[in-house]
Amino acid sequence: MSTIFVTGGAGYIGSICVEQLLNEGYRVAVFDNLTEGHRKAVDTRADFFQGDLSDRTVLRHAFDEAKPDAVMHFAASALVGESMSNPSKYFRNNVANGVNLLDVAVESGVKKFVFSSTCATFGIPERVPLDETLPQQPINPYGESKLLFEKILRWYGQIHNLNFTALRYFNAAGATEKFGEDHRIETHLIPNVLKVALGQKESVDIFGTDYPTPDGTCIRDYIHILDLAQAHILALKSEKSDFYNLGTGGGTSVREVIDACSEISGKKITAIEKPRRAGDPPRLVAASDKIRTELGWAPKYQDIRQIVKDAWAWHVKNPGGYGD
Ligand SMILES: NC(=O)c1ccc[n+]([C@@H]2O[C@H](COP(=O)([O-])OP(=O)(O)OC[C@H]3O[C@@H](n4cnc5c(N)ncnc54)[C@H](O)[C@@H]3O)[C@@H](O)[C@H]2O)c1
Ligand SMILES: O=c1ccn([C@@H]2O[C@H](COP(=O)(O)OP(=O)(O)O[C@H]3O[C@H](CO)[C@@H](O)[C@H](O)[C@H]3O)[C@@H](O)[C@H]2O)c(=O)[nH]1
């Protein structure tokens, strides 16, 4: 049985990947500083180490105890908008702290590293859907920090013989029965719209209605968290080091997301048109042929309403999130 060391395993995507890894029979050790994550989001079957990636001593201690075969690295600062006002936080956490993790992983003899990268490494793409051959020219510090780490990972792979898979996710969404999305300050579109449906917020903002898209709002490729988790489990088994774009290939505008949330919840959603948010590309949709062909990935959720349905079910059951 393999042991997977999961950084950021108390966060939104990490917690659900941990649950799916455990369901597949892996042993899991979660490492998280709980700045964004929640202790209750850590599956009770996993071991938990509270610590910060900047602290190599604590990190080494956790590796010594867990003795992992592989690392999944979800921990990061991950908000496009915040990165435009506080770039330092992004370069420190996503680059410098990531190098700490790589060093400890290599010293501990880890052979496989799976990294949460992002479509934000591409910036404003020359064409859509985005495949892996497009140039990576980020337009925000968040995307730049993830691109820097991709480059570092390639060097560590080559020099230290570390097998890696970098998954460039598009927009993660949805929930499982037990785990869902609960950020202390919620900036993401779907949970914010659902808060309006729950009566916890009066309205949701639409950031920008003058984009060159059919309805003037930004288009994103929303991928169900379970499809994302499946890609991670396939990546663990891959012997080839590589970079993959990970999305469904379908694009949904901000207005379409709001309509889907209204339909699924049966509630009227008040939306307020606001200026563009800095750092947002107009349209990001994945071409995921490479991961489908090479790793055999096959997403089960293609319809935004199915994704919203699972998110809504979780929010209705947990109106206060994880309650901390
Ligand atoms: N949410 C998305 O749509 C999306 C899309 C593309 C890529 N990603 C990437 O996926 C990963 C997970 O995203 P998420 O939405 O689950 O974010 P999240 O904020 O919910 O989870 C991140 C977790 O990492 C922990 N963490 C952060 N810095 C840490 C540090 N220095 N030491 C220890 N723990 C630390 C936080 O406490 C949190 O639990 C991130 O790397 C993000 O960049 C997310
Ligand atoms: O209240 C809101 C929140 C968001 N948006 C818009 O909705 C779209 C999606 O925004 P959001 O849900 O904040 O996600 P992104 O900014 O696209 O970023 C997510 O998706 C990226 C990949 O596209 C990841 O890299 C990031 O980590 C993750 O936060 C964007 O056009 C936003 O401008 C609104 O109009 N109103």
PDB file of C-alpha atoms in Angstrom, residues 55-221:
ATOM      1  CA  ASP A  55       9.305  25.543   8.254  1.00  0.00           C
ATOM      2  CA  ARG A  56      11.656  22.851   6.934  1.00  0.00           C
ATOM      3  CA  THR A  57      12.177  21.282  10.362  1.00  0.00           C
ATOM      4  CA  VAL A  58       8.480  20.642  10.876  1.00  0.00           C
ATOM      5  CA  LEU A  59       8.176  19.447   7.308  1.00  0.00           C
ATOM      6  CA  ARG A  60      11.089  17.010   7.647  1.00  0.00           C
ATOM      7  CA  HIS A  61       9.604  15.673  10.880  1.00  0.00           C
ATOM      8  CA  ALA A  62       6.285  15.020   9.116  1.00  0.00           C
ATOM      9  CA  PHE A  63       8.076  13.219   6.263  1.00  0.00           C
ATOM     10  CA  ASP A  64      10.080  11.119   8.746  1.00  0.00           C
ATOM     11  CA  GLU A  65       6.861  10.026  10.449  1.00  0.00           C
ATOM     12  CA  ALA A  66       4.726   9.515   7.342  1.00  0.00           C
ATOM     13  CA  LYS A  67       7.437   7.911   5.160  1.00  0.00           C
ATOM     14  CA  PRO A  68       5.567   8.768   1.956  1.00  0.00           C
ATOM     15  CA  ASP A  69       6.067   7.171  -1.437  1.00  0.00           C
ATOM     16  CA  ALA A  70       4.575  10.145  -3.281  1.00  0.00           C
ATOM     17  CA  VAL A  71       3.633  13.792  -2.737  1.00  0.00           C
ATOM     18  CA  MET A  72       0.542  15.653  -3.923  1.00  0.00           C
ATOM     19  CA  HIS A  73       1.154  19.364  -3.594  1.00  0.00           C
ATOM     20  CA  PHE A  74      -2.076  21.372  -3.300  1.00  0.00           C
ATOM     21  CA  ALA A  75      -0.972  23.914  -0.674  1.00  0.00           C
ATOM     22  CA  ALA A  76      -0.719  27.377  -2.182  1.00  0.00           C
ATOM     23  CA  SER A  77      -2.077  30.863  -2.167  1.00  0.00           C
ATOM     24  CA  ALA A  78      -4.609  30.572  -4.945  1.00  0.00           C
ATOM     25  CA  LEU A  79      -6.570  33.755  -5.602  1.00  0.00           C
ATOM     26  CA  VAL A  80      -6.048  35.603  -8.861  1.00  0.00           C
ATOM     27  CA  GLY A  81      -7.477  38.894  -7.545  1.00  0.00           C
ATOM     28  CA  GLU A  82      -5.457  38.908  -4.297  1.00  0.00           C
ATOM     29  CA  SER A  83      -2.242  38.199  -6.204  1.00  0.00           C
ATOM     30  CA  MET A  84      -2.678  41.497  -8.064  1.00  0.00           C
ATOM     31  CA  SER A  85      -2.455  43.427  -4.778  1.00  0.00           C
ATOM     32  CA  ASN A  86      -0.068  41.204  -2.779  1.00  0.00           C
ATOM     33  CA  PRO A  87       2.419  39.539  -5.179  1.00  0.00           C
ATOM     34  CA  SER A  88       4.942  38.900  -2.396  1.00  0.00           C
ATOM     35  CA  LYS A  89       2.601  36.436  -0.687  1.00  0.00           C
ATOM     36  CA  TYR A  90       2.281  34.488  -3.949  1.00  0.00           C
ATOM     37  CA  PHE A  91       5.984  34.260  -4.783  1.00  0.00           C
ATOM     38  CA  ARG A  92       6.910  33.317  -1.196  1.00  0.00           C
ATOM     39  CA  ASN A  93       4.245  30.692  -0.702  1.00  0.00           C
ATOM     40  CA  ASN A  94       3.973  29.210  -4.169  1.00  0.00           C
ATOM     41  CA  VAL A  95       7.639  29.346  -5.140  1.00  0.00           C
ATOM     42  CA  ALA A  96       9.947  29.563  -2.088  1.00  0.00           C
ATOM     43  CA  ASN A  97       7.828  27.295   0.143  1.00  0.00           C
ATOM     44  CA  GLY A  98       7.358  24.903  -2.756  1.00  0.00           C
ATOM     45  CA  VAL A  99      11.148  24.587  -3.089  1.00  0.00           C
ATOM     46  CA  ASN A 100      11.321  23.641   0.626  1.00  0.00           C
ATOM     47  CA  LEU A 101       8.868  20.864  -0.068  1.00  0.00           C
ATOM     48  CA  LEU A 102      10.775  19.633  -3.115  1.00  0.00           C
ATOM     49  CA  ASP A 103      14.047  19.549  -1.162  1.00  0.00           C
ATOM     50  CA  VAL A 104      12.555  17.574   1.709  1.00  0.00           C
ATOM     51  CA  ALA A 105      10.784  15.229  -0.723  1.00  0.00           C
ATOM     52  CA  VAL A 106      14.034  14.524  -2.596  1.00  0.00           C
ATOM     53  CA  GLU A 107      16.009  14.056   0.656  1.00  0.00           C
ATOM     54  CA  SER A 108      13.347  11.612   1.838  1.00  0.00           C
ATOM     55  CA  GLY A 109      13.609   9.503  -1.304  1.00  0.00           C
ATOM     56  CA  VAL A 110      10.154  10.345  -2.686  1.00  0.00           C
ATOM     57  CA  LYS A 111       9.886   9.152  -6.281  1.00  0.00           C
ATOM     58  CA  LYS A 112       6.650  10.797  -7.463  1.00  0.00           C
ATOM     59  CA  PHE A 113       5.387  14.384  -7.201  1.00  0.00           C
ATOM     60  CA  VAL A 114       1.954  15.576  -8.390  1.00  0.00           C
ATOM     61  CA  PHE A 115       1.595  19.352  -8.617  1.00  0.00           C
ATOM     62  CA  SER A 116      -1.543  21.537  -8.737  1.00  0.00           C
ATOM     63  CA  SER A 117      -0.793  23.951 -11.529  1.00  0.00           C
ATOM     64  CA  THR A 118      -3.325  26.134 -13.276  1.00  0.00           C
ATOM     65  CA  CYS A 119      -4.572  27.433 -16.592  1.00  0.00           C
ATOM     66  CA  ALA A 120      -3.659  30.859 -15.194  1.00  0.00           C
ATOM     67  CA  THR A 121      -0.085  30.070 -16.336  1.00  0.00           C
ATOM     68  CA  PHE A 122      -1.236  30.762 -19.930  1.00  0.00           C
ATOM     69  CA  GLY A 123      -2.474  34.338 -19.457  1.00  0.00           C
ATOM     70  CA  ILE A 124      -4.636  35.515 -22.358  1.00  0.00           C
ATOM     71  CA  PRO A 125      -4.423  32.585 -24.777  1.00  0.00           C
ATOM     72  CA  GLU A 126      -3.802  33.046 -28.503  1.00  0.00           C
ATOM     73  CA  ARG A 127      -6.534  30.508 -29.155  1.00  0.00           C
ATOM     74  CA  VAL A 128      -9.204  28.590 -27.272  1.00  0.00           C
ATOM     75  CA  PRO A 129      -9.481  25.733 -26.300  1.00  0.00           C
ATOM     76  CA  LEU A 130      -6.065  25.784 -24.675  1.00  0.00           C
ATOM     77  CA  ASP A 131      -3.744  22.899 -25.397  1.00  0.00           C
ATOM     78  CA  GLU A 132      -0.284  22.307 -23.944  1.00  0.00           C
ATOM     79  CA  THR A 133       1.570  23.764 -26.960  1.00  0.00           C
ATOM     80  CA  LEU A 134       0.384  27.337 -26.319  1.00  0.00           C
ATOM     81  CA  PRO A 135       2.918  29.817 -24.927  1.00  0.00           C
ATOM     82  CA  GLN A 136       2.647  30.431 -21.182  1.00  0.00           C
ATOM     83  CA  GLN A 137       2.454  34.177 -20.553  1.00  0.00           C
ATOM     84  CA  PRO A 138       0.699  34.789 -17.221  1.00  0.00           C
ATOM     85  CA  ILE A 139      -1.095  38.092 -16.641  1.00  0.00           C
ATOM     86  CA  ASN A 140      -1.177  37.894 -12.836  1.00  0.00           C
ATOM     87  CA  PRO A 141       1.401  37.037 -10.125  1.00  0.00           C
ATOM     88  CA  TYR A 142      -0.570  33.929  -9.153  1.00  0.00           C
ATOM     89  CA  GLY A 143      -0.179  32.425 -12.630  1.00  0.00           C
ATOM     90  CA  GLU A 144       3.466  33.540 -12.763  1.00  0.00           C
ATOM     91  CA  SER A 145       4.225  31.881  -9.422  1.00  0.00           C
ATOM     92  CA  LYS A 146       2.728  28.584 -10.640  1.00  0.00           C
ATOM     93  CA  LEU A 147       4.679  28.802 -13.911  1.00  0.00           C
ATOM     94  CA  LEU A 148       7.918  29.392 -11.991  1.00  0.00           C
ATOM     95  CA  PHE A 149       7.224  26.295  -9.934  1.00  0.00           C
ATOM     96  CA  GLU A 150       6.510  24.255 -13.088  1.00  0.00           C
ATOM     97  CA  LYS A 151       9.982  25.231 -14.346  1.00  0.00           C
ATOM     98  CA  ILE A 152      11.611  24.368 -11.015  1.00  0.00           C
ATOM     99  CA  LEU A 153       9.822  21.025 -11.019  1.00  0.00           C
ATOM    100  CA  ARG A 154      11.178  20.200 -14.465  1.00  0.00           C
ATOM    101  CA  TRP A 155      14.756  20.815 -13.218  1.00  0.00           C
ATOM    102  CA  TYR A 156      14.245  18.753 -10.057  1.00  0.00           C
ATOM    103  CA  GLY A 157      12.798  15.985 -12.230  1.00  0.00           C
ATOM    104  CA  GLN A 158      15.849  16.004 -14.464  1.00  0.00           C
ATOM    105  CA  ILE A 159      18.541  16.437 -11.819  1.00  0.00           C
ATOM    106  CA  HIS A 160      17.097  14.346  -8.992  1.00  0.00           C
ATOM    107  CA  ASN A 161      15.296  11.752 -11.084  1.00  0.00           C
ATOM    108  CA  LEU A 162      11.980  12.778  -9.522  1.00  0.00           C
ATOM    109  CA  ASN A 163       8.994  11.632 -11.548  1.00  0.00           C
ATOM    110  CA  PHE A 164       6.358  14.391 -11.705  1.00  0.00           C
ATOM    111  CA  THR A 165       2.944  15.217 -13.121  1.00  0.00           C
ATOM    112  CA  ALA A 166       1.785  18.836 -13.226  1.00  0.00           C
ATOM    113  CA  LEU A 167      -1.961  19.197 -13.711  1.00  0.00           C
ATOM    114  CA  ARG A 168      -3.061  22.611 -14.938  1.00  0.00           C
ATOM    115  CA  TYR A 169      -6.596  22.764 -13.653  1.00  0.00           C
ATOM    116  CA  PHE A 170      -9.251  25.035 -15.012  1.00  0.00           C
ATOM    117  CA  ASN A 171     -12.009  26.027 -12.516  1.00  0.00           C
ATOM    118  CA  ALA A 172     -12.665  23.426  -9.824  1.00  0.00           C
ATOM    119  CA  ALA A 173     -16.282  23.209  -8.684  1.00  0.00           C
ATOM    120  CA  GLY A 174     -18.810  20.869  -7.076  1.00  0.00           C
ATOM    121  CA  ALA A 175     -18.636  18.787  -3.919  1.00  0.00           C
ATOM    122  CA  THR A 176     -18.967  15.263  -2.557  1.00  0.00           C
ATOM    123  CA  GLU A 177     -21.496  14.290   0.078  1.00  0.00           C
ATOM    124  CA  LYS A 178     -19.037  15.005   2.908  1.00  0.00           C
ATOM    125  CA  PHE A 179     -16.693  17.690   1.621  1.00  0.00           C
ATOM    126  CA  GLY A 180     -17.194  20.986  -0.197  1.00  0.00           C
ATOM    127  CA  GLU A 181     -15.959  24.516  -0.786  1.00  0.00           C
ATOM    128  CA  ASP A 182     -15.678  26.778   2.257  1.00  0.00           C
ATOM    129  CA  HIS A 183     -13.127  29.580   2.073  1.00  0.00           C
ATOM    130  CA  ARG A 184     -12.905  32.059   4.971  1.00  0.00           C
ATOM    131  CA  ILE A 185     -13.254  34.930   2.544  1.00  0.00           C
ATOM    132  CA  GLU A 186     -15.107  33.525  -0.441  1.00  0.00           C
ATOM    133  CA  THR A 187     -14.117  35.053  -3.763  1.00  0.00           C
ATOM    134  CA  HIS A 188     -15.105  32.199  -6.105  1.00  0.00           C
ATOM    135  CA  LEU A 189     -18.106  32.580  -8.332  1.00  0.00           C
ATOM    136  CA  ILE A 190     -20.205  29.447  -7.683  1.00  0.00           C
ATOM    137  CA  PRO A 191     -20.132  29.479  -3.848  1.00  0.00           C
ATOM    138  CA  ASN A 192     -20.849  33.214  -3.894  1.00  0.00           C
ATOM    139  CA  VAL A 193     -23.886  32.750  -6.122  1.00  0.00           C
ATOM    140  CA  LEU A 194     -25.094  29.884  -3.921  1.00  0.00           C
ATOM    141  CA  LYS A 195     -24.765  32.094  -0.835  1.00  0.00           C
ATOM    142  CA  VAL A 196     -27.330  34.386  -2.444  1.00  0.00           C
ATOM    143  CA  ALA A 197     -29.598  31.380  -3.073  1.00  0.00           C
ATOM    144  CA  LEU A 198     -29.186  30.396   0.600  1.00  0.00           C
ATOM    145  CA  GLY A 199     -30.191  33.907   1.667  1.00  0.00           C
ATOM    146  CA  GLN A 200     -26.757  34.584   3.199  1.00  0.00           C
ATOM    147  CA  LYS A 201     -25.932  37.368   0.728  1.00  0.00           C
ATOM    148  CA  GLU A 202     -28.249  39.850  -0.944  1.00  0.00           C
ATOM    149  CA  SER A 203     -26.608  39.796  -4.345  1.00  0.00           C
ATOM    150  CA  VAL A 204     -23.653  38.589  -6.364  1.00  0.00           C
ATOM    151  CA  ASP A 205     -21.360  40.843  -8.389  1.00  0.00           C
ATOM    152  CA  ILE A 206     -20.684  40.225 -12.057  1.00  0.00           C
ATOM    153  CA  PHE A 207     -17.136  41.406 -12.678  1.00  0.00           C
ATOM    154  CA  GLY A 208     -17.169  42.811 -16.196  1.00  0.00           C
ATOM    155  CA  THR A 209     -19.942  42.767 -18.787  1.00  0.00           C
ATOM    156  CA  ASP A 210     -17.894  44.167 -21.681  1.00  0.00           C
ATOM    157  CA  TYR A 211     -15.685  41.164 -22.481  1.00  0.00           C
ATOM    158  CA  PRO A 212     -15.502  39.933 -26.094  1.00  0.00           C
ATOM    159  CA  THR A 213     -17.778  36.961 -25.328  1.00  0.00           C
ATOM    160  CA  PRO A 214     -21.392  36.315 -26.464  1.00  0.00           C
ATOM    161  CA  ASP A 215     -22.984  37.738 -23.290  1.00  0.00           C
ATOM    162  CA  GLY A 216     -20.103  40.046 -22.326  1.00  0.00           C
ATOM    163  CA  THR A 217     -19.098  38.079 -19.201  1.00  0.00           C
ATOM    164  CA  CYS A 218     -16.026  35.887 -18.645  1.00  0.00           C
ATOM    165  CA  ILE A 219     -16.081  32.276 -19.757  1.00  0.00           C
ATOM    166  CA  ARG A 220     -14.481  29.523 -17.666  1.00  0.00           C
ATOM    167  CA  ASP A 221     -14.263  25.738 -17.886  1.00  0.00           C
TER     168      ASP A 221
END
